[in-house]
Amino acid sequence: MKKSDFHYHLPPELIAQAPLPERSASRMLVVPPGDAPLVDAQVRELGDWLHPGDLLVFNDTRVIPARLFGQKDTGGRVEILIERLLPGNEARAQVGASKPPKPGGRIALDAGGEAQVLGRDGEFYHLRFQVDGALESWLLEAGRLPLPPYIRREPGRDDAERYQTVFAREIGAVAAPTAGLHFDDALLATLRGRGVAFGHVTLHVGAGTFQPVREDDLHAHRMHSEWLNVGAGLVAQVRRTREAGGRVVAVGTTVVRALESAMRDGELHPFAGETRIFIFPGYRIRSVDALLTNFHLPESTLLMLVSAFAGRARILAAYAHAVRERYRFFSYGDAMLLFPQP
C-alpha cells in the first residue's frame, strides 16, 4: 500500500467553509456492505439504518481554544497552536514563525503573559506558560478556536458553539471529532426513542491529525500520539450489546482508534493512555460493526482507516459518487454511514 493509492480529485468549492444552520440537516451517504447500491440520505434519517439495541459510541472530548499569537524576544511574530496540555502550565505546541525559536527564548503573548521555549521534539515545541492562573482556564478566556487549515476564514461567533459536539465534556482536544457535530438534541431524542443506546469514550484529537503523510510507503509512516480513555462502563456496555445481538456503531474515526487501541486478544478492555495506532488496509477492525464518519482529505490517515473498514475500492467509488452529487466535504461537511466488507 502506498500513499498515492488514496488520492482522489476534490474540487475546492466542495470543502465546507461553514456549518449548516441545523446540525442534523447534513446529507448522509450510506455505503452498504458488498456491492449493494449507495444510498443518498440525510443524517436525521440515521435511525432508519439502526436497530433497537444498537449502541452508538461517541467521543466526548471538548475542543480548547488552543490558538495564540505573540512576539519573540527577538522581534518576530509568532503563531502558537497548542497540541497537548502538560502539567505545570506547560504544553506541547506547534509554533509558526519566520525563524524557529530557540530553547530559552521567550514569546510575549498578545493576550498577556509569556511562553518560554524549553525545547523541541520534531515538529512540536515544549513551552512553559507564565499566565494568570491555570493554563487550561486561562485559554478558555484568552485563546482562539483553532479551525482546521482548510477553512479559509477566521473563526466567527457561531464557531465557538458549532465546532463543539453537544455532548462535549472532557477538555483537551485541538480539533473536533467532526462526525459528532451532526448530532443535536432532537436527533439524540429520536434515536433514544427507537431503543438505540449511547456510550462514550474520550480521545483528545491532536494537531497531528492535520499533518500529511510524507512517506509514500505506508509502513514507514509514524503516527502522531493521542491520549484516550476507554472506561470500564463502556466496555460493559459493548459486552451487553453484543450478547443481546446488537451492533456497536462508532461515531467518528476517533472512536474507532480508541476502541481498537483498547483491544487485547480480540476483546475490548478498559484502557487509558497514549496511542499511535495506524489503521490502513490489511488491518482488520473488530471493535465496531458500522461507522458514521465525515469525508476525509486525500491521502490522509483517516481515509486509510475507513478504507480498512469498508474496502479501498468501495470507499474511492463512494467518494467519486459524493463528488458527482456535490456533497460537502471535511469538518463542517456531510457524513457517510459505512458498513464493513463481508
XYZ file of C-alpha atoms in Angstrom:
342
model
C 0.000 0.000 0.000
C 1.222 3.454 -0.926
C 0.026 6.928 -0.024
C -0.745 7.578 -3.682
C -3.267 4.701 -3.624
C -5.544 7.008 -1.600
C -5.604 10.036 -3.852
C -8.843 11.411 -5.268
C -9.787 14.632 -7.036
C -11.753 17.106 -4.920
C -12.991 20.393 -6.386
C -12.057 23.084 -3.828
C -15.576 24.514 -3.785
C -16.847 21.289 -2.162
C -14.832 21.952 1.017
C -17.418 23.207 3.523
C -16.396 26.578 4.944
C -19.222 26.913 7.480
C -21.769 24.648 9.184
C -25.360 24.335 8.024
C -27.987 26.165 10.106
C -29.077 22.831 11.644
C -26.630 20.161 12.787
C -28.717 17.179 11.641
C -29.591 18.727 8.260
C -26.427 17.352 6.649
C -26.606 14.730 3.930
C -25.527 11.161 4.660
C -24.175 8.786 2.033
C -24.965 5.224 3.097
C -22.405 2.656 1.925
C -23.915 -0.814 2.488
C -21.726 -3.925 2.541
C -20.809 -5.778 -0.618
C -21.997 -4.418 -3.955
C -25.337 -3.050 -2.740
C -26.136 0.357 -4.267
C -25.106 3.530 -2.476
C -27.980 5.432 -0.862
C -28.264 9.224 -0.685
C -29.909 10.039 2.650
C -29.965 12.605 5.463
C -28.280 12.441 8.884
C -31.647 12.915 10.558
C -32.641 9.578 8.939
C -29.867 7.712 10.775
C -32.424 5.855 12.903
C -33.774 4.145 9.778
C -30.453 2.293 9.498
C -30.154 1.343 13.167
C -31.945 -1.308 15.229
C -33.285 -1.235 18.794
C -30.452 -2.442 20.992
C -27.692 -0.981 18.845
C -25.053 1.058 20.693
C -23.831 4.407 19.329
C -20.384 5.265 20.720
C -19.433 8.966 20.801
C -16.166 10.761 21.554
C -16.893 13.236 24.375
C -13.674 15.264 24.036
C -14.032 19.055 24.147
C -12.025 21.439 21.946
C -9.931 24.014 23.772
C -9.255 27.492 22.307
C -5.677 26.485 21.560
C -4.546 29.169 19.104
C -2.415 32.054 20.382
C -0.383 34.879 18.880
C 2.663 36.686 20.180
C 6.094 38.119 19.517
C 9.522 36.609 20.095
C 12.004 38.471 22.263
C 13.982 38.936 19.032
C 11.012 40.754 17.476
C 9.446 38.237 15.070
C 5.726 37.447 15.094
C 4.642 34.009 16.263
C 1.524 31.839 15.993
C 1.134 29.040 18.552
C -1.177 26.048 18.246
C -1.229 24.050 21.460
C -1.310 20.327 20.742
C -1.263 18.925 24.275
C -1.662 20.409 27.766
C 1.029 19.203 30.188
C 1.393 19.541 33.969
C 2.835 22.722 35.431
C 1.340 25.162 32.899
C 3.390 23.530 30.164
C 2.256 22.458 26.721
C 3.336 20.699 23.548
C 2.690 23.017 20.612
C 3.290 23.848 17.001
C 4.975 27.233 16.589
C 4.806 29.193 13.353
C 7.489 31.864 12.914
C 9.752 33.194 10.186
C 12.717 31.741 12.108
C 12.321 28.812 14.533
C 12.517 29.919 18.180
C 15.461 28.571 20.154
C 15.421 26.875 23.580
C 15.402 29.519 26.268
C 13.669 32.050 24.043
C 10.583 33.855 25.260
C 7.373 34.779 23.464
C 5.314 37.736 24.688
C 1.673 36.730 24.192
C -0.822 39.190 22.736
C -3.373 38.047 25.322
C -0.986 38.731 28.217
C 1.760 36.727 29.879
C 4.525 34.904 28.061
C 5.683 31.483 26.914
C 9.210 30.165 27.361
C 10.653 27.695 24.870
C 12.000 24.697 26.799
C 12.919 22.523 23.833
C 11.827 20.890 20.619
C 10.749 17.381 19.595
C 10.400 17.102 15.820
C 7.647 19.440 14.659
C 6.494 20.248 18.182
C 7.879 22.618 20.821
C 7.804 22.230 24.577
C 6.590 25.512 26.097
C 6.107 26.768 29.668
C 3.452 29.461 30.108
C 3.546 32.250 32.650
C -0.075 33.414 32.723
C -2.695 34.287 35.309
C -3.918 31.037 36.827
C -4.013 27.544 35.361
C -3.243 27.384 31.625
C -6.410 25.414 30.832
C -8.646 28.041 32.482
C -6.667 30.931 31.010
C -7.033 29.533 27.488
C -10.826 29.495 27.810
C -10.675 33.288 28.041
C -7.564 34.177 26.050
C -7.216 31.513 23.355
C -8.785 31.450 19.916
C -10.595 28.490 18.383
C -8.270 26.538 16.046
C -10.397 25.900 12.974
C -8.836 23.390 10.535
C -6.383 24.826 7.978
C -8.703 24.116 5.027
C -11.342 26.509 6.423
C -10.198 29.745 4.820
C -11.663 32.249 7.250
C -11.219 33.431 10.795
C -13.441 31.845 13.474
C -16.762 33.608 13.980
C -19.043 33.883 16.971
C -21.030 30.790 15.912
C -17.951 28.562 15.686
C -17.472 28.562 19.467
C -20.701 26.551 19.700
C -20.822 24.733 16.348
C -17.254 23.404 16.448
C -18.142 21.512 19.640
C -20.376 18.467 19.876
C -23.467 18.800 22.066
C -22.052 16.062 24.324
C -18.500 17.502 24.639
C -17.327 17.447 28.263
C -13.680 16.310 28.616
C -11.412 19.278 27.798
C -8.264 18.530 25.807
C -8.737 18.377 22.025
C -7.476 20.895 19.488
C -9.748 19.573 16.728
C -13.348 18.425 16.943
C -14.445 14.802 16.460
C -16.390 16.010 13.457
C -18.803 13.112 12.912
C -20.327 14.053 16.259
C -21.077 17.588 15.053
C -24.131 16.243 13.174
C -25.999 15.353 16.364
C -28.413 17.733 18.072
C -30.771 17.171 20.990
C -33.700 16.376 18.692
C -31.819 13.657 16.814
C -30.497 12.150 20.043
C -34.040 12.058 21.452
C -35.337 10.368 18.300
C -32.638 7.701 18.430
C -33.180 7.112 22.132
C -36.896 6.708 21.481
C -36.105 3.989 18.930
C -34.216 1.985 21.514
C -30.684 2.959 20.463
C -28.264 3.179 23.400
C -25.401 5.672 23.806
C -21.883 5.231 25.144
C -18.816 7.455 25.306
C -15.055 7.230 25.000
C -12.585 10.100 25.208
C -9.851 10.681 22.644
C -8.245 14.110 22.639
C -7.740 14.886 18.960
C -4.326 16.470 18.446
C -2.952 18.873 15.865
C -1.160 15.915 14.315
C -4.440 14.832 12.734
C -3.858 17.510 10.072
C -0.248 16.550 9.362
C 0.215 14.987 5.920
C 1.588 11.508 5.321
C 5.072 12.243 3.978
C 6.229 8.713 3.223
C 4.760 7.033 0.139
C 5.376 3.625 1.750
C 2.715 3.462 4.466
C 4.798 1.110 6.581
C 7.333 3.933 7.006
C 4.771 6.428 8.342
C 4.916 7.226 12.060
C 1.571 8.230 13.536
C 1.132 11.128 15.933
C 0.282 10.292 19.540
C -3.130 10.982 21.093
C -4.459 10.381 24.612
C -7.581 8.292 25.095
C -9.735 6.716 27.765
C -11.984 3.695 27.228
C -13.691 3.203 30.578
C -14.937 0.046 32.242
C -18.526 1.260 31.891
C -18.255 1.488 28.113
C -16.589 -1.940 27.942
C -19.534 -3.393 29.883
C -21.998 -1.637 27.534
C -20.285 -3.145 24.497
C -20.345 -6.615 26.044
C -24.067 -6.388 26.892
C -24.850 -5.053 23.400
C -23.085 -7.919 21.652
C -24.587 -10.558 23.981
C -28.070 -9.221 23.134
C -27.384 -9.302 19.383
C -26.975 -5.534 18.968
C -24.376 -3.709 16.915
C -21.662 -1.293 18.011
C -21.715 1.819 15.802
C -18.786 4.236 16.043
C -19.487 7.940 15.600
C -16.228 9.013 14.018
C -12.805 7.601 13.267
C -11.529 8.769 16.670
C -13.896 6.293 18.327
C -12.512 3.510 16.126
C -8.938 4.485 17.048
C -9.840 4.495 20.731
C -11.627 1.148 20.688
C -9.023 -0.600 18.554
C -6.302 0.697 20.880
C -8.168 -0.915 23.780
C -8.472 -4.342 22.102
C -6.450 -7.184 23.610
C -6.624 -10.750 22.275
C -9.782 -9.908 20.340
C -11.587 -8.467 23.374
C -12.234 -4.888 24.489
C -10.638 -3.919 27.812
C -10.547 -0.666 29.815
C -7.575 1.419 28.744
C -6.309 4.943 29.406
C -3.122 6.224 27.846
C -1.410 7.120 24.591
C -1.995 5.568 21.191
C -0.083 5.748 17.927
C -2.223 3.139 16.197
C -2.150 3.414 12.396
C -5.038 1.645 10.684
C -4.855 1.071 6.935
C -5.964 -1.738 4.574
C -4.633 -5.058 5.760
C -5.664 -4.238 9.323
C -8.916 -5.880 10.429
C -11.170 -3.650 12.544
C -13.054 -5.828 15.038
C -14.374 -3.379 17.619
C -17.274 -1.854 15.628
C -19.974 -3.058 13.246
C -20.724 0.249 11.491
C -19.146 3.692 11.288
C -20.599 7.171 10.849
C -17.883 9.495 9.599
C -17.284 12.637 7.575
C -15.410 12.778 4.261
C -11.638 12.910 4.712
C -8.697 14.559 2.961
C -6.991 12.820 0.026
C -4.046 10.637 1.088
C -4.876 11.129 4.788
C -4.577 8.529 7.539
C -8.316 8.865 8.179
C -9.140 7.967 4.576
C -6.877 4.958 5.019
C -8.726 3.950 8.194
C -12.164 3.993 6.554
C -10.695 2.063 3.616
C -9.538 -0.629 6.044
C -13.106 -0.832 7.341
C -15.165 -0.750 4.139
C -12.618 -1.577 1.433
C -10.407 0.820 -0.529
C -12.166 0.360 -3.886
C -15.577 0.707 -2.257
C -14.554 3.901 -0.445
C -12.997 5.529 -3.513
C -16.138 4.716 -5.518
C -18.262 6.278 -2.777
C -16.075 9.400 -2.779
C -16.385 9.690 -6.555
C -20.180 9.477 -6.143
C -20.073 12.146 -3.433
C -18.089 14.490 -5.692
C -20.551 13.976 -8.568
C -23.510 14.594 -6.248
C -21.878 17.711 -4.760
C -21.646 16.538 -1.173
C -19.930 18.903 1.277
C -16.512 17.719 2.481
C -14.431 17.733 5.672
C -15.133 19.080 9.168
C -18.299 21.115 8.511
C -19.363 18.845 5.657
C -21.685 15.892 5.156
C -21.468 12.354 6.529
C -21.120 8.741 5.435
C -22.590 5.683 7.136
C -20.249 2.780 6.429
C -20.734 -0.934 6.815
C -17.810 -3.377 6.586
C -16.979 -5.556 3.632
C -18.309 -9.116 4.006
